[in-house]
Coordinates of C-alpha atoms and ligand atoms in Angstrom, one line a residue:
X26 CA 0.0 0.0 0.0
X27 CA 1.0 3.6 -1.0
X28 CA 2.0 5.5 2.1
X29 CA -0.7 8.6 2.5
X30 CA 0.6 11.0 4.7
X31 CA -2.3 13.1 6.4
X32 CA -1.8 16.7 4.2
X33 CA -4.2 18.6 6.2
X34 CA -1.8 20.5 8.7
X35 CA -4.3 22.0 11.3
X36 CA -3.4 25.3 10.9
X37 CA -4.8 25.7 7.2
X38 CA -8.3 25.5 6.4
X39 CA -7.8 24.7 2.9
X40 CA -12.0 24.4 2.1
X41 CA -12.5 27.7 3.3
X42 CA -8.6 29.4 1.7
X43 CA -10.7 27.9 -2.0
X44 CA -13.8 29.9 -1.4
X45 CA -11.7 32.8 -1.1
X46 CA -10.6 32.5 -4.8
X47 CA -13.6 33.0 -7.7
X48 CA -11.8 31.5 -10.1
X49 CA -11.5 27.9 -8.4
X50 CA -15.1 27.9 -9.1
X51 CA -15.2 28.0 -12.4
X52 CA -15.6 24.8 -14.7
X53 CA -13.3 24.0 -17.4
X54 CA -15.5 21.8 -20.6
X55 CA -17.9 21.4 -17.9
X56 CA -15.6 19.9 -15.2
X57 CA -14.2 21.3 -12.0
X58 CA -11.1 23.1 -12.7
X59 CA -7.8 21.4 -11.6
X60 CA -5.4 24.4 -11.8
X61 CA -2.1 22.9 -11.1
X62 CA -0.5 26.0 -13.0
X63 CA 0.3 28.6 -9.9
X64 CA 4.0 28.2 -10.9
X65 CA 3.1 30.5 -14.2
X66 CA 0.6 32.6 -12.4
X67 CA -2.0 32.4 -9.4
X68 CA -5.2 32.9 -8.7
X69 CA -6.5 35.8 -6.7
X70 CA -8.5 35.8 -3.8
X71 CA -11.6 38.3 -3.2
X72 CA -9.8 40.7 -1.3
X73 CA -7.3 41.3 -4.0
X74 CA -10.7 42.0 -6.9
X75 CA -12.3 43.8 -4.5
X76 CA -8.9 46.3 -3.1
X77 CA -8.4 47.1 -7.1
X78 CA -12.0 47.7 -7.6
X79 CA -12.0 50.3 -4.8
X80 CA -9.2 52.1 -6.1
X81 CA -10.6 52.9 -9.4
X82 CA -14.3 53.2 -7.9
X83 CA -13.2 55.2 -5.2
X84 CA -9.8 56.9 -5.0
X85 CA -8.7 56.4 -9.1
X86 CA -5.7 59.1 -9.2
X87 CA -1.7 59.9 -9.4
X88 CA 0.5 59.0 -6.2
X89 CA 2.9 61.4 -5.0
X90 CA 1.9 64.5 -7.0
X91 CA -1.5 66.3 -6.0
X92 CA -2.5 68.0 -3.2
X93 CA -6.1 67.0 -4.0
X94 CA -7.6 64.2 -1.7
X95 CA -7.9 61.8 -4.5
X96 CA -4.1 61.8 -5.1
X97 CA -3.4 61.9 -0.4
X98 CA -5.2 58.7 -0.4
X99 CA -3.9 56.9 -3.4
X100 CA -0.5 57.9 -2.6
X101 CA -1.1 56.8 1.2
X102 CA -2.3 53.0 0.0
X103 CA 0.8 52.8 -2.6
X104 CA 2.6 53.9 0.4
X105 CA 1.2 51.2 2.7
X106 CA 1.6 48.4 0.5
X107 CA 5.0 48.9 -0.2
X108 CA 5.0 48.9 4.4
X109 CA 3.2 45.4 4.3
X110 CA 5.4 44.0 1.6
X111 CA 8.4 45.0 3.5
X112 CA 7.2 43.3 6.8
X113 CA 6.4 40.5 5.1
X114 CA 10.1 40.0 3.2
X115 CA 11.7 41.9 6.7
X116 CA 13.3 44.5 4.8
X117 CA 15.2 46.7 7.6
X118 CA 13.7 50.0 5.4
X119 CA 10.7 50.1 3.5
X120 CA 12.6 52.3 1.3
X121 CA 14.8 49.4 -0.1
X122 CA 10.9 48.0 -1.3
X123 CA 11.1 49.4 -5.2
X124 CA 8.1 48.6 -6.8
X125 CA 8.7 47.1 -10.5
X126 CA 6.5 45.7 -13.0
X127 CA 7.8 42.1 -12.0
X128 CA 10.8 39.4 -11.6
X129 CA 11.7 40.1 -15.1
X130 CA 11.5 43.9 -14.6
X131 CA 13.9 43.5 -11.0
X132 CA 16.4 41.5 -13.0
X133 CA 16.6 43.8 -16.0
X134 CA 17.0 46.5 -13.5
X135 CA 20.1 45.3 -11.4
X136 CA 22.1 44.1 -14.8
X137 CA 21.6 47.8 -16.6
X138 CA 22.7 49.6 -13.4
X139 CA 25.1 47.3 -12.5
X140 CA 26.5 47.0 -16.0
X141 CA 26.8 51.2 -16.1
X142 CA 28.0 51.6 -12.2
X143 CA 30.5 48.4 -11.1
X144 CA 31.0 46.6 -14.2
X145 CA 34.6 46.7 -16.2
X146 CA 36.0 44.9 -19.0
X147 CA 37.2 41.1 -18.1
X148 CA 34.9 41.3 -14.8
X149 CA 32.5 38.0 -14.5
X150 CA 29.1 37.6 -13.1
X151 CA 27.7 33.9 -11.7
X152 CA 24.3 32.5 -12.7
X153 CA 23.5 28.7 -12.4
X154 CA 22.0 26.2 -15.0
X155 CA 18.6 25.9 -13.7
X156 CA 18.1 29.8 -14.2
X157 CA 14.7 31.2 -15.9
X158 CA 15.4 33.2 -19.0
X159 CA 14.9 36.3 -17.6
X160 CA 17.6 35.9 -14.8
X161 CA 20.3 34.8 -18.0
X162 CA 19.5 36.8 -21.1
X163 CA 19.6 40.2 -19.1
X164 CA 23.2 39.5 -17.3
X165 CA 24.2 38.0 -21.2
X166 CA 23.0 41.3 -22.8
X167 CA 25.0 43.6 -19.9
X168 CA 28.0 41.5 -20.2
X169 CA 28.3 41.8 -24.4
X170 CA 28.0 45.5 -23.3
X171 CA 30.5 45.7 -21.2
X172 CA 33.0 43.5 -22.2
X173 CA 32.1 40.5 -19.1
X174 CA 31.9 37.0 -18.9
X175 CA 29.0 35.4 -18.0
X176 CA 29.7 31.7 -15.7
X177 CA 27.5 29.4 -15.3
X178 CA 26.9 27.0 -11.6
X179 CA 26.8 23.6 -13.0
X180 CA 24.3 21.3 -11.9
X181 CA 24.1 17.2 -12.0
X182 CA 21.2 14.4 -12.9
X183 CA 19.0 15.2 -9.9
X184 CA 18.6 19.2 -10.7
X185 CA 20.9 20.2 -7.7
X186 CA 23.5 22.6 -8.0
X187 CA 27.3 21.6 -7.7
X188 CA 28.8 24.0 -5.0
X189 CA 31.7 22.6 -5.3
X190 CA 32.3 24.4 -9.0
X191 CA 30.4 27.5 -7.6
X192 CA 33.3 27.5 -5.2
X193 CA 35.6 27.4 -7.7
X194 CA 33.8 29.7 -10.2
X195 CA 34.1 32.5 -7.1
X196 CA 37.3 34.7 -8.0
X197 CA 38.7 38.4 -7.4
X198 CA 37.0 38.9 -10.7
X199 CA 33.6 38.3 -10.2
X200 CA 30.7 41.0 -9.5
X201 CA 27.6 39.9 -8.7
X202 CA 26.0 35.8 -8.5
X203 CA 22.4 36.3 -9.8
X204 CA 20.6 32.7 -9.1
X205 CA 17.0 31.3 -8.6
X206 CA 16.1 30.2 -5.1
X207 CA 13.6 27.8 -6.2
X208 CA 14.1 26.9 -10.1
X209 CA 10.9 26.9 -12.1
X210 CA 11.2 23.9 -14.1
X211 CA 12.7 21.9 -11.5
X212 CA 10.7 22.7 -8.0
X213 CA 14.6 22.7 -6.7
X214 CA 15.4 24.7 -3.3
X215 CA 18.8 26.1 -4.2
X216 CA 21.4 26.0 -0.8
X217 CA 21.0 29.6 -0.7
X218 CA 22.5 30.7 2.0
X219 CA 25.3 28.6 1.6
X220 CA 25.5 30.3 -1.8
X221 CA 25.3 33.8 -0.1
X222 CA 28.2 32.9 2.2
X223 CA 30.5 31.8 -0.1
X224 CA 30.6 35.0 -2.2
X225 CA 30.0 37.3 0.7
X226 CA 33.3 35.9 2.6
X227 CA 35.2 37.4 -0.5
X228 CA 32.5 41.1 -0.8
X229 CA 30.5 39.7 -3.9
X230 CA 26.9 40.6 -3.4
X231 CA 24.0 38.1 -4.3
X232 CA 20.7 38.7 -6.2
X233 CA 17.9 36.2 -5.5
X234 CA 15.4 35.6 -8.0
X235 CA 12.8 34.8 -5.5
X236 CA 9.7 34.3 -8.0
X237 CA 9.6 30.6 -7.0
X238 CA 10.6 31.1 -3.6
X239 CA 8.3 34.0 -1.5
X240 CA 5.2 32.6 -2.0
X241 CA 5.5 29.0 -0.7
X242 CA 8.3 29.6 2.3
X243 CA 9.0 32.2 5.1
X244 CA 11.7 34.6 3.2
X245 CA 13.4 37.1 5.7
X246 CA 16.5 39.3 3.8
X247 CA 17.7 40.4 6.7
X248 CA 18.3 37.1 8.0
X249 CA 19.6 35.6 4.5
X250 CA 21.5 39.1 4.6
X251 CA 21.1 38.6 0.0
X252 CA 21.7 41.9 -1.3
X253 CA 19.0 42.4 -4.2
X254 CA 15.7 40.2 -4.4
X255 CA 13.4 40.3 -7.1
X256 CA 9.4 38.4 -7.1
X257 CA 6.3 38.8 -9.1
X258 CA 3.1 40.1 -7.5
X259 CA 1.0 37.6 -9.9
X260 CA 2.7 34.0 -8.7
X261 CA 1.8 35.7 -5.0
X262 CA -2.2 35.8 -5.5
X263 CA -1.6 39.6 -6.4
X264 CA -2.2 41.1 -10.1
X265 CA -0.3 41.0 -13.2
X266 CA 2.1 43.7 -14.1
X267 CA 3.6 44.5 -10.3
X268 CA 6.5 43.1 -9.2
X269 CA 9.1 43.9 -6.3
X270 CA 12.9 44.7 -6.3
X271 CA 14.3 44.2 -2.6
X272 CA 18.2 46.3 -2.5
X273 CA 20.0 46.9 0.3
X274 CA 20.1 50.6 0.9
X275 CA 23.7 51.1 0.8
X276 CA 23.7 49.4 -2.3
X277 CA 20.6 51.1 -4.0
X278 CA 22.0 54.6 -3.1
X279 CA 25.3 54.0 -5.0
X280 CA 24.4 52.2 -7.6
X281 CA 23.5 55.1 -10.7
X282 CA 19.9 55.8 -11.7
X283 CA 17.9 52.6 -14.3
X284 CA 15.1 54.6 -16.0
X285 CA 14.6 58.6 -16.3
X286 CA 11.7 60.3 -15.7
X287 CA 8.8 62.2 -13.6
X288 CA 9.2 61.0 -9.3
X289 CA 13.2 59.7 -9.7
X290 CA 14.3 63.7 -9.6
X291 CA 15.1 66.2 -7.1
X292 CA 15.7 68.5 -9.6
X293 CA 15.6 69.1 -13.7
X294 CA 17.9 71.1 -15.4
X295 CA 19.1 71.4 -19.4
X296 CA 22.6 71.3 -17.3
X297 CA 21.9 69.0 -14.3
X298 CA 19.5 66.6 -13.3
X299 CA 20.3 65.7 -9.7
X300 CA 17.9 62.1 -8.7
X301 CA 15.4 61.4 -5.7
X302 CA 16.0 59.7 -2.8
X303 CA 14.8 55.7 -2.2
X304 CA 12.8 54.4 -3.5
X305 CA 11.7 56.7 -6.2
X306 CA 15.1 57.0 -7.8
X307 CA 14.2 53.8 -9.0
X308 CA 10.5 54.4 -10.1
X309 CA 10.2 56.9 -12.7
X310 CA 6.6 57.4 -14.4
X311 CA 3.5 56.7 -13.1
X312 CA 3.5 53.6 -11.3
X313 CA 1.4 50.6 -11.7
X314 CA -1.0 52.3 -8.7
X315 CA -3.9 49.6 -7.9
X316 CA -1.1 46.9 -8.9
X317 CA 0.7 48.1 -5.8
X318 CA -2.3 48.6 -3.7
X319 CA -3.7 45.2 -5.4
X320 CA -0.1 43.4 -4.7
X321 CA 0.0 44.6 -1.0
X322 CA -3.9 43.6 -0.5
X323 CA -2.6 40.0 -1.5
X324 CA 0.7 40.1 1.0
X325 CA -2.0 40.9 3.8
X326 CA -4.2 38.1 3.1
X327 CA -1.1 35.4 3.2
X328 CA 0.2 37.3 6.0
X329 CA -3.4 36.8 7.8
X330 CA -3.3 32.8 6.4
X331 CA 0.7 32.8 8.0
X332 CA 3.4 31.7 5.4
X333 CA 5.0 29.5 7.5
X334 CA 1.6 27.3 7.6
X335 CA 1.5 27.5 3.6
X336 CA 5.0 26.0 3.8
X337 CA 4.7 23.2 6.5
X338 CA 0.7 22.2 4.3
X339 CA 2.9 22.7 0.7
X340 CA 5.8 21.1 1.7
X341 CA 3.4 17.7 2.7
X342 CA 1.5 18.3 -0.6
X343 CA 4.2 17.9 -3.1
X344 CA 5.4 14.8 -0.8
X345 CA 2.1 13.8 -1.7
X346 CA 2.5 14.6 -5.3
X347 CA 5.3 12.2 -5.2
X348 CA 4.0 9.7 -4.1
X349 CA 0.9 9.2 -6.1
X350 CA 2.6 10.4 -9.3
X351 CA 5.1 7.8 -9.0
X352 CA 2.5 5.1 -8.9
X353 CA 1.8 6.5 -12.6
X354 CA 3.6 3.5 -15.2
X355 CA 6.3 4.8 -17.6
X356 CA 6.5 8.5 -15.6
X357 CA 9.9 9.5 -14.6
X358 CA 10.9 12.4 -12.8
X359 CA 12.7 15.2 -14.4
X360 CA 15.0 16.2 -11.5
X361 CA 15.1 14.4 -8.1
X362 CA 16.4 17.3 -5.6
X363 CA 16.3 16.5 -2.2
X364 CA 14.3 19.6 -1.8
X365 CA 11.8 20.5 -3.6
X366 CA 9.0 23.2 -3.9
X367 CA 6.1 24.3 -5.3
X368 CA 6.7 22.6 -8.7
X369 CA 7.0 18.7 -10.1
X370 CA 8.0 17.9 -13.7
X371 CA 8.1 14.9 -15.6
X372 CA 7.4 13.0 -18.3
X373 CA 5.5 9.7 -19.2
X374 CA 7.3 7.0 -21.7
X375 CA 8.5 9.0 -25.1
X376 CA 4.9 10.9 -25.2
X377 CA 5.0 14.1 -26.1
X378 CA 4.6 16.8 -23.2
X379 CA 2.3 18.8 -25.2
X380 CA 0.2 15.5 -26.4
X381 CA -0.2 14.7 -22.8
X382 CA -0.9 18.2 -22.0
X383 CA -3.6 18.7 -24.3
X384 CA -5.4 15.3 -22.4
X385 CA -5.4 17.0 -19.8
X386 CA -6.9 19.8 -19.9
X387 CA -9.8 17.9 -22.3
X388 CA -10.2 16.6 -18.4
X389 CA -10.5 20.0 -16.4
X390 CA -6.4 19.9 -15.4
X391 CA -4.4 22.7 -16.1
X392 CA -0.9 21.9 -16.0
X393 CA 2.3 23.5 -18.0
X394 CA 4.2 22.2 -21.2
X395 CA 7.0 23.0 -22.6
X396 CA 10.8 24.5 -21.9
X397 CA 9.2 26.5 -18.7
X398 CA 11.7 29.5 -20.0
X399 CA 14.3 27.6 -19.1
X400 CA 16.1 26.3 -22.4
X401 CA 19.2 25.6 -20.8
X402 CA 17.7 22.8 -18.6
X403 CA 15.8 21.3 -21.1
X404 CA 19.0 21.1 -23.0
X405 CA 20.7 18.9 -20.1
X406 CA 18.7 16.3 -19.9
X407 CA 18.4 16.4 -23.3
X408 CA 14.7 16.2 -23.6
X409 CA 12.0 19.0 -25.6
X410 CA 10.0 19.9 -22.2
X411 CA 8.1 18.8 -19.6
X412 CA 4.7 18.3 -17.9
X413 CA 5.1 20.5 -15.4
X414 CA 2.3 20.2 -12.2
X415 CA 2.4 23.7 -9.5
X416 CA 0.7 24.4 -6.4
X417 CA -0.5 26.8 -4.7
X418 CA -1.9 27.4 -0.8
X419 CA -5.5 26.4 -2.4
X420 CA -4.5 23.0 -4.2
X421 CA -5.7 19.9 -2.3
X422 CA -5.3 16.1 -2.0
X423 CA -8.2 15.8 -4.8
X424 CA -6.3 18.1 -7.4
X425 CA -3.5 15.5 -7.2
X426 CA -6.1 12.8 -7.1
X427 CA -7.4 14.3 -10.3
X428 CA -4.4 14.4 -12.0
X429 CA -2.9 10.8 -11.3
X430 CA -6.5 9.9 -12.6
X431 CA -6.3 12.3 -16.0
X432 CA -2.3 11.2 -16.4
X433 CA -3.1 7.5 -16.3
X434 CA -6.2 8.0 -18.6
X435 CA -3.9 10.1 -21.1
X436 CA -0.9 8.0 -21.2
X437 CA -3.1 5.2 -22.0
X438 CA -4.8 7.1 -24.9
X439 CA -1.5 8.3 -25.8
X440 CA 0.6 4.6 -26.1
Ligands
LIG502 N1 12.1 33.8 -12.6 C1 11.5 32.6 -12.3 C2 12.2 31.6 -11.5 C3 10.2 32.4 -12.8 O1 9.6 31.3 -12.6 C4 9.6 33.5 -13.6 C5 8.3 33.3 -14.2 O2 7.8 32.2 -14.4 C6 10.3 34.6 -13.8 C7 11.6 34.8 -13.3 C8 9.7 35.8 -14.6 O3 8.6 36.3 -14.0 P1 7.8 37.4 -14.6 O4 7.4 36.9 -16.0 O5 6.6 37.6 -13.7 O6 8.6 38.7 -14.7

């Protein structure tokens, strides 16, 4: 007999967390909706529609430039979601909280401005193999700029990284290491802190691509003491378009200027322009407003559900995965990290991911196919893509029920 662990940690009402969330209602060719996707995007809960409807019934206007009392309380909630997201990360100033337009946005960000203010000919920055596209292709485009060479953390069969190459990768010439805490197409939990130690015992600072990471485990930067994170508001049950960029102050106020504009000035001249103070020097133009306000609505509501109890009821549910999707004939895993979170992929026999896809979501089970952004990984293990299953705090026992059930019944169609 399988071994079932018992999934329900008493601290998570998981019956009552998927009334909170319209869209887990809806039905998919007349099914119930399996959404097994969160690793792409979320779903959002009520609060989150409702906060962004109230902004643009109620207090619809520009942040930090009227004295009218549309624009004192707008500015006030983009102000007070950037306080909750900072609690919630422990940023030791709410002014190191930049608000972006996400992950991708964050990266992009630290490579131009990095690339303009540190980086010289010859100089190397670190990435690993199991990054997303958007934390390789911005550091590959600042290094052809700037005349830098771009290193790569190895990793082996089971998806983990090899530290014992990052050590040797570290030298007097690198810059920055840029890696994913949890990779995307993988579910792995990178040894993070071990990675930040390493480079910060010879002054290299680390950047965290944390879109994996802060939605499914307790994520403190003070106590990692990483110097530049970077997460998506929409894979954290907030809305599309908002993301965050976490930078330690002293780093954020010496590094120059990324974007030009209205709020990142003190003052304009045809001479001189001299820049804001944090965090505005970093968020020129209007702002994605009810994003903000939306994205801060959403950190509340986990906040109120407690991350750590997401973790500990997540952490139990893709053991579960595991299990069941193992009983599934001809699957094998695609990685096999010792830790793992959020995401599993695989494959079943030579079938095509996309074939097997397409099956299931004929059933009501929305999963992922494909490369995942993540070319490079696909590449090592020699293979076109994956089926790639995500949770979220909302998916239960019976979504993973659902999809052994819909795997089983596809394969067979399928051989
Ligand atoms: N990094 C990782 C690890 C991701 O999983 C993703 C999105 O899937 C991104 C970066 C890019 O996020 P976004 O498209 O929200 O900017």
């Amino acid at each position: 007999m399988q071994h079932v662990p018992d999934i329900a940690a008493p601290a998570l009402d998981i019956d009552k967390i998927r009334k909170d969330f319209p869209l887990l209602q809806e039905k998919v060719y007349g099914k119930p909706l399996v959404y097994l996707d969160n690793s792409a995007t979320t779903q959002k809960p009520q609060v989150v529609l409702d906060t962004l409807e109230r902004y643009y019934k109620h207090y619809n206007s520009n942040v930090h430039r009227g004295v009218h009392h549309l624009s004192q309380v707008a500015s006030e909630e983009y102000e007070a979601a950037r306080h909750i997201i900072a609690g919630f990360i422990n940023a030791a100033h709410s002014e190191e909280v930049i608000f972006t337009k996400g992950t991708t946005d964050s990266i992009n960000l630290i490579a131009n401005v990095f690339g303009r203010g540190v980086i010289k000919p010859g100089d190397e920055v670190i990435v690993s193999a199991m990054e997303h596209h958007s934390n390789i292709v911005p550091w590959q485009i600042m290094c052809e700029d700037r005349g830098a060479v771009l290193k790569v953390i190895p990793m082996d069969e089971n998806g983990e990284l090899m530290m014992s190459e990052y050590t040797k990768l570290l030298s007097d010439k690198t810059r920055i290491v840029s890696v994913a805490y949890v990779s995307n197409s993988l579910g792995t939990v990178n040894p993070v802190r071990e990675i930040i130690a390493q480079a910060h015992a010879r002054n290299i600072p680390v950047m965290l691509d944390a879109a994996q990471a802060v939605q499914h485990m307790p994520l403190d930067v003070q106590e990692l003491d990483v110097d530049f994170i970077a997460f998506s508001g929409h894979k954290l049950y907030g809305p599309t378009g908002i993301g965050i960029l976490y930078g330690k102050r002293e780093w954020l106020d010496k590094l120059p200027p990324y974007q030009g504009g209205g709020d990142m000035i003190k003052t304009v001249t045809f001479a001189k322009t001299t820049y804001n103070v944090l965090p505005f020097k970093y968020e020129a133009g209007t702002p994605d407003i009810s994003g903000a306000i939306g994205l801060g609505a959403a950190v509340k509501y986990v906040q109120e559900i407690g991350i750590e109890h997401i973790h500990a009821y997540e952490e139990q549910l893709v053991q579960y995965a595991v299990e069941q999707l193992s009983t599934v004939e001809g699957l094998r895993f695609i990685g096999n990290p010792k830790h793992r979170s959020g995401a599993i992929s695989f494959l079943v026999d030579t079938i095509h991911p996309y074939d097997l896809g397409e099956l299931l979501d004929k059933q009501g089970v929305a999963i992922r196919t494909g490369h995942h952004c993540a070319e490079p990984v696909m590449d090592f293990f020699c293979i076109p893509g994956t089926v790639r299953a995500s949770f979220g705090m909302y998916t239960n026992k019976e979504d993973i029920d659902r999809l052994v059930v819909a795997v089983n019944r596809a394969a067979g169609m399928l051989r």
